[in-house]
Amino acid sequence: MIIKTAEFSVSNSDYRKCPAPNIPEYAFIGRSNVGKSSLINMLCNHKELARTSSSPGKTQLINHFIINKNWFLVDLPGYGYAKISKTSRAKWMKMVSDYLTMRPNLMSVFVLIDSRIPPQDIDIEFINNLGMWQVPFAIIFTKRDKSSEVKMENLVEEYKAKLAETWEEFPPYFISSAIKKIGREEILNYIGEVNKLFKQ
Ligand code: GDP
């Protein structure tokens, strides 16, 4: 897929105020610092479409971007911040779970996982919640440039073993690097294929 246009649409904290669900939509989520903003910017060929963690006052909102005027890319607030209160976590959970379960045009969630880190409970828990909510998802292993071929393969195997405890099948997965621009075509082509399945 060629990206012709990528524009910010709207940010909010309530799925009811999200844009009309009349085109397919893909949400990106992961632990803070996983490389989500860098990946979104890499996919869209845009230096600062999504704001990186270094931007001050980065807000905890559902951010919609419209791509090629025919699908939405959604940047969801990440999880796993070290210093987060129980109240903020509960607020995040309500906002994200409402959004994930109430968007009829949500074709897939991309769960981002840092290639360098062995399976963490917080990511597995989130993936298992997606199962409970019956939300389709794929995994993107980020920062591929930071790990060797062997380490990368081992990590995927570890995830396969871990998810086999609760899942019958391993989801579609991609390996990416925002720095080396790895995985861009694969992810965009996948989105292009899934777009064809969208029915209003
Ligand atoms: P976010 O918090 O998930 O949005 O993560 P960011 O995109 O802000 O990235 C967090 C940190 O990881 C920053 O220091 C990035 O420069 C770095 N980073 C992001 N993607 C990559 C990547 O593909 N390779 C490497 N080596 N570093 C990355």
mmCIF file of C-alpha atoms and ligand atoms in Angstrom:
data_model
loop_
_atom_site.group_PDB
_atom_site.id
_atom_site.type_symbol
_atom_site.label_atom_id
_atom_site.label_comp_id
_atom_site.label_asym_id
_atom_site.label_seq_id
_atom_site.Cartn_x
_atom_site.Cartn_y
_atom_site.Cartn_z
ATOM 1 C CA MET A 1 0.000 0.000 0.000
ATOM 2 C CA ILE A 2 1.233 3.451 -0.871
ATOM 3 C CA ILE A 3 0.546 6.152 1.704
ATOM 4 C CA LYS A 4 -0.668 9.221 -0.151
ATOM 5 C CA THR A 5 -2.121 11.147 2.750
ATOM 6 C CA ALA A 6 -1.963 10.833 6.542
ATOM 7 C CA GLU A 7 -3.810 13.464 8.521
ATOM 8 C CA PHE A 8 -4.735 13.960 12.136
ATOM 9 C CA SER A 9 -8.481 13.663 12.617
ATOM 10 C CA VAL A 10 -9.494 13.951 16.288
ATOM 11 C CA SER A 11 -8.460 13.086 19.862
ATOM 12 C CA ASN A 12 -10.817 12.292 22.662
ATOM 13 C CA SER A 13 -11.403 10.154 25.710
ATOM 14 C CA ASP A 14 -14.795 8.742 24.772
ATOM 15 C CA TYR A 15 -15.494 6.208 22.019
ATOM 16 C CA ARG A 16 -18.894 7.865 21.455
ATOM 17 C CA LYS A 17 -17.128 10.982 20.204
ATOM 18 C CA CYS A 18 -14.878 9.105 17.776
ATOM 19 C CA PRO A 19 -15.426 9.742 14.034
ATOM 20 C CA ALA A 20 -18.342 7.976 12.317
ATOM 21 C CA PRO A 21 -17.379 4.298 11.905
ATOM 22 C CA ASN A 22 -17.909 4.249 8.167
ATOM 23 C CA ILE A 23 -14.392 3.209 7.111
ATOM 24 C CA PRO A 24 -12.121 0.437 8.484
ATOM 25 C CA GLU A 25 -9.974 1.172 11.492
ATOM 26 C CA TYR A 26 -6.785 -0.241 13.069
ATOM 27 C CA ALA A 27 -5.618 0.547 16.598
ATOM 28 C CA PHE A 28 -2.038 0.496 17.873
ATOM 29 C CA ILE A 29 -1.259 -0.138 21.511
ATOM 30 C CA GLY A 30 1.575 -1.353 23.725
ATOM 31 C CA ARG A 31 3.633 -0.711 26.801
ATOM 32 C CA SER A 32 4.937 2.820 27.207
ATOM 33 C CA ASN A 33 8.196 3.233 25.325
ATOM 34 C CA VAL A 34 7.603 0.191 23.100
ATOM 35 C CA GLY A 35 8.135 2.385 20.033
ATOM 36 C CA LYS A 36 4.485 2.972 19.086
ATOM 37 C CA SER A 37 4.798 6.589 17.969
ATOM 38 C CA SER A 38 7.975 5.842 16.023
ATOM 39 C CA LEU A 39 6.263 2.915 14.287
ATOM 40 C CA ILE A 40 3.178 4.972 13.385
ATOM 41 C CA ASN A 41 5.368 7.735 11.984
ATOM 42 C CA MET A 42 7.411 5.192 10.031
ATOM 43 C CA LEU A 43 4.273 3.552 8.577
ATOM 44 C CA CYS A 44 2.869 6.929 7.538
ATOM 45 C CA ASN A 45 6.189 8.293 6.278
ATOM 46 C CA HIS A 46 5.733 11.237 8.575
ATOM 47 C CA LYS A 47 8.241 12.586 11.065
ATOM 48 C CA GLU A 48 5.827 13.599 13.764
ATOM 49 C CA LEU A 49 2.307 12.454 13.077
ATOM 50 C CA ALA A 50 2.183 10.579 16.373
ATOM 51 C CA ARG A 51 3.924 12.321 19.220
ATOM 52 C CA THR A 52 6.789 10.366 20.754
ATOM 53 C CA SER A 53 7.141 9.742 24.489
ATOM 54 C CA SER A 54 9.625 12.565 24.719
ATOM 55 C CA SER A 55 6.970 15.169 23.919
ATOM 56 C CA PRO A 56 5.948 17.022 27.053
ATOM 57 C CA GLY A 57 2.378 16.637 28.281
ATOM 58 C CA LYS A 58 1.609 13.689 26.044
ATOM 59 C CA THR A 59 -2.018 13.056 26.801
ATOM 60 C CA GLN A 60 -3.862 9.831 27.461
ATOM 61 C CA LEU A 61 -6.315 10.019 24.600
ATOM 62 C CA ILE A 62 -7.688 7.996 21.699
ATOM 63 C CA ASN A 63 -6.079 9.644 18.652
ATOM 64 C CA HIS A 64 -7.597 9.154 15.206
ATOM 65 C CA PHE A 65 -5.632 9.696 11.999
ATOM 66 C CA ILE A 66 -7.137 9.282 8.561
ATOM 67 C CA ILE A 67 -4.942 7.544 6.016
ATOM 68 C CA ASN A 68 -5.421 7.805 2.245
ATOM 69 C CA LYS A 69 -8.858 9.141 3.118
ATOM 70 C CA ASN A 70 -10.082 5.554 3.381
ATOM 71 C CA TRP A 71 -9.008 4.056 6.709
ATOM 72 C CA PHE A 72 -8.377 5.199 10.265
ATOM 73 C CA LEU A 73 -5.186 4.592 12.169
ATOM 74 C CA VAL A 74 -5.776 4.918 15.912
ATOM 75 C CA ASP A 75 -3.036 5.653 18.408
ATOM 76 C CA LEU A 76 -4.244 4.366 21.785
ATOM 77 C CA PRO A 77 -2.669 5.384 25.089
ATOM 78 C CA GLY A 78 -0.135 2.818 26.246
ATOM 79 C CA TYR A 79 -0.050 0.818 29.449
ATOM 80 C CA GLY A 80 2.553 -0.072 32.040
ATOM 81 C CA TYR A 81 3.728 3.365 33.131
ATOM 82 C CA ALA A 82 5.814 2.953 36.275
ATOM 83 C CA LYS A 83 4.196 5.701 38.294
ATOM 84 C CA ILE A 84 0.498 5.447 37.640
ATOM 85 C CA SER A 85 -2.202 5.591 40.299
ATOM 86 C CA LYS A 86 -4.897 2.926 40.603
ATOM 87 C CA THR A 87 -7.501 5.538 39.667
ATOM 88 C CA SER A 88 -5.668 6.506 36.473
ATOM 89 C CA ARG A 89 -5.215 2.860 35.571
ATOM 90 C CA ALA A 90 -8.925 2.172 36.075
ATOM 91 C CA LYS A 91 -9.770 5.222 33.937
ATOM 92 C CA TRP A 92 -7.408 4.018 31.194
ATOM 93 C CA MET A 93 -8.936 0.529 31.316
ATOM 94 C CA LYS A 94 -12.486 1.840 31.020
ATOM 95 C CA MET A 95 -11.644 4.180 28.143
ATOM 96 C CA VAL A 96 -9.667 1.568 26.199
ATOM 97 C CA SER A 97 -12.000 -1.386 26.821
ATOM 98 C CA ASP A 98 -15.076 0.696 25.896
ATOM 99 C CA TYR A 99 -13.351 1.835 22.725
ATOM 100 C CA LEU A 100 -12.158 -1.688 21.781
ATOM 101 C CA THR A 101 -15.513 -3.311 22.334
ATOM 102 C CA MET A 102 -17.760 -0.590 20.890
ATOM 103 C CA ARG A 103 -16.139 0.303 17.543
ATOM 104 C CA PRO A 104 -17.925 -1.738 14.864
ATOM 105 C CA ASN A 105 -15.332 -0.772 12.215
ATOM 106 C CA LEU A 106 -12.309 -1.922 14.257
ATOM 107 C CA MET A 107 -10.708 -4.518 11.967
ATOM 108 C CA SER A 108 -7.656 -5.303 14.072
ATOM 109 C CA VAL A 109 -5.635 -4.150 17.038
ATOM 110 C CA PHE A 110 -1.863 -4.200 16.668
ATOM 111 C CA VAL A 111 -0.282 -5.084 20.001
ATOM 112 C CA LEU A 112 3.297 -3.855 20.052
ATOM 113 C CA ILE A 113 5.955 -5.849 21.850
ATOM 114 C CA ASP A 114 9.570 -4.800 22.357
ATOM 115 C CA SER A 115 11.827 -7.392 20.663
ATOM 116 C CA ARG A 116 14.382 -7.201 23.445
ATOM 117 C CA ILE A 117 12.100 -8.081 26.333
ATOM 118 C CA PRO A 118 10.922 -11.615 27.276
ATOM 119 C CA PRO A 119 7.134 -12.121 27.647
ATOM 120 C CA GLN A 120 5.764 -9.869 30.371
ATOM 121 C CA ASP A 121 2.565 -10.497 32.338
ATOM 122 C CA ILE A 122 1.171 -7.090 31.487
ATOM 123 C CA ASP A 123 1.314 -7.779 27.728
ATOM 124 C CA ILE A 124 -0.032 -11.317 28.057
ATOM 125 C CA GLU A 125 -2.867 -10.028 30.240
ATOM 126 C CA PHE A 126 -3.753 -7.403 27.667
ATOM 127 C CA ILE A 127 -3.698 -9.985 24.857
ATOM 128 C CA ASN A 128 -5.901 -12.306 26.912
ATOM 129 C CA ASN A 129 -8.344 -9.451 27.506
ATOM 130 C CA LEU A 130 -8.575 -8.965 23.742
ATOM 131 C CA GLY A 131 -9.566 -12.624 23.527
ATOM 132 C CA MET A 132 -12.209 -12.182 26.214
ATOM 133 C CA TRP A 133 -13.580 -9.156 24.351
ATOM 134 C CA GLN A 134 -13.354 -11.021 21.029
ATOM 135 C CA VAL A 135 -11.322 -8.276 19.411
ATOM 136 C CA PRO A 136 -9.142 -9.428 16.483
ATOM 137 C CA PHE A 137 -5.478 -8.590 16.855
ATOM 138 C CA ALA A 138 -1.989 -9.024 15.455
ATOM 139 C CA ILE A 139 1.369 -8.651 17.179
ATOM 140 C CA ILE A 140 4.169 -6.341 16.049
ATOM 141 C CA PHE A 141 7.595 -6.973 17.537
ATOM 142 C CA THR A 142 9.330 -3.573 17.532
ATOM 143 C CA LYS A 143 12.975 -2.416 17.576
ATOM 144 C CA ARG A 144 14.184 -5.356 15.477
ATOM 145 C CA ASP A 145 17.476 -3.509 14.927
ATOM 146 C CA LYS A 146 18.263 -3.927 18.631
ATOM 147 C CA SER A 147 18.327 -7.721 18.669
ATOM 148 C CA SER A 148 20.111 -10.478 16.791
ATOM 149 C CA GLU A 149 18.427 -12.916 14.416
ATOM 150 C CA VAL A 150 18.710 -15.738 16.958
ATOM 151 C CA LYS A 151 17.372 -13.656 19.842
ATOM 152 C CA MET A 152 14.489 -12.520 17.664
ATOM 153 C CA GLU A 153 13.577 -16.093 16.724
ATOM 154 C CA ASN A 154 13.822 -17.206 20.352
ATOM 155 C CA LEU A 155 11.539 -14.424 21.483
ATOM 156 C CA VAL A 156 8.876 -15.328 18.920
ATOM 157 C CA GLU A 157 9.136 -18.970 20.077
ATOM 158 C CA GLU A 158 8.760 -17.869 23.707
ATOM 159 C CA TYR A 159 5.631 -15.926 22.802
ATOM 160 C CA LYS A 160 4.253 -18.868 20.859
ATOM 161 C CA ALA A 161 4.753 -21.134 23.871
ATOM 162 C CA LYS A 162 3.303 -18.580 26.280
ATOM 163 C CA LEU A 163 0.191 -17.873 24.215
ATOM 164 C CA ALA A 164 -0.342 -21.589 23.549
ATOM 165 C CA GLU A 165 -1.334 -21.785 27.241
ATOM 166 C CA THR A 166 -4.510 -19.836 26.492
ATOM 167 C CA TRP A 167 -4.858 -19.653 22.690
ATOM 168 C CA GLU A 168 -5.353 -22.327 20.060
ATOM 169 C CA GLU A 169 -3.639 -20.332 17.348
ATOM 170 C CA PHE A 170 -0.851 -17.795 17.276
ATOM 171 C CA PRO A 171 -2.077 -14.498 15.801
ATOM 172 C CA PRO A 172 -0.623 -12.891 12.667
ATOM 173 C CA TYR A 173 2.651 -11.224 13.593
ATOM 174 C CA PHE A 174 5.145 -8.762 12.159
ATOM 175 C CA ILE A 175 8.684 -7.742 12.962
ATOM 176 C CA SER A 176 9.550 -4.066 12.669
ATOM 177 C CA SER A 177 12.166 -1.423 13.148
ATOM 178 C CA ALA A 178 11.288 2.242 12.897
ATOM 179 C CA ILE A 179 14.960 3.093 12.569
ATOM 180 C CA LYS A 180 15.754 0.612 9.793
ATOM 181 C CA LYS A 181 12.255 0.839 8.269
ATOM 182 C CA ILE A 182 11.726 -2.907 8.607
ATOM 183 C CA GLY A 183 8.217 -4.346 8.399
ATOM 184 C CA ARG A 184 6.571 -1.328 6.783
ATOM 185 C CA GLU A 185 5.432 -3.025 3.551
ATOM 186 C CA GLU A 186 4.249 -6.159 5.354
ATOM 187 C CA ILE A 187 2.119 -4.253 7.859
ATOM 188 C CA LEU A 188 0.660 -1.870 5.273
ATOM 189 C CA ASN A 189 -0.093 -4.708 2.848
ATOM 190 C CA TYR A 190 -1.818 -6.637 5.634
ATOM 191 C CA ILE A 191 -3.975 -3.587 6.359
ATOM 192 C CA GLY A 192 -4.701 -3.262 2.630
ATOM 193 C CA GLU A 193 -5.881 -6.882 2.500
ATOM 194 C CA VAL A 194 -8.019 -6.628 5.648
ATOM 195 C CA ASN A 195 -9.548 -3.374 4.326
ATOM 196 C CA LYS A 196 -11.093 -5.436 1.533
ATOM 197 C CA LEU A 197 -13.107 -7.376 4.132
ATOM 198 C CA PHE A 198 -14.760 -4.245 5.520
ATOM 199 C CA LYS A 199 -18.519 -4.143 5.226
ATOM 200 C CA GLN A 200 -20.434 -1.110 6.351
HETATM 201 P P1 GDP B 1 6.074 5.063 22.544
HETATM 202 O O1 GDP B 1 6.154 5.538 23.939
HETATM 203 O O2 GDP B 1 5.628 3.645 22.489
HETATM 204 O O3 GDP B 1 5.295 5.950 21.613
HETATM 205 O O4 GDP B 1 7.584 4.978 21.993
HETATM 206 P P2 GDP B 1 8.454 5.980 21.110
HETATM 207 O O5 GDP B 1 8.134 5.845 19.665
HETATM 208 O O6 GDP B 1 8.388 7.342 21.712
HETATM 209 O O7 GDP B 1 9.900 5.331 21.323
HETATM 210 C C1 GDP B 1 10.445 5.112 22.603
HETATM 211 C C2 GDP B 1 11.964 5.061 22.482
HETATM 212 O O8 GDP B 1 12.368 3.954 21.693
HETATM 213 C C3 GDP B 1 12.555 6.297 21.803
HETATM 214 O O9 GDP B 1 13.779 6.583 22.427
HETATM 215 C C4 GDP B 1 12.767 5.838 20.370
HETATM 216 O O10 GDP B 1 13.804 6.535 19.713
HETATM 217 C C5 GDP B 1 13.106 4.382 20.558
HETATM 218 N N1 GDP B 1 12.704 3.570 19.395
HETATM 219 C C6 GDP B 1 11.470 3.521 18.832
HETATM 220 N N2 GDP B 1 11.461 2.664 17.783
HETATM 221 C C7 GDP B 1 12.701 2.166 17.664
HETATM 222 C C8 GDP B 1 13.307 1.222 16.762
HETATM 223 O O11 GDP B 1 12.718 0.657 15.844
HETATM 224 N N3 GDP B 1 14.634 0.929 17.014
HETATM 225 C C9 GDP B 1 15.334 1.499 18.021
HETATM 226 N N4 GDP B 1 16.600 1.155 18.164
HETATM 227 N N5 GDP B 1 14.805 2.394 18.861
HETATM 228 C C10 GDP B 1 13.502 2.727 18.697
#
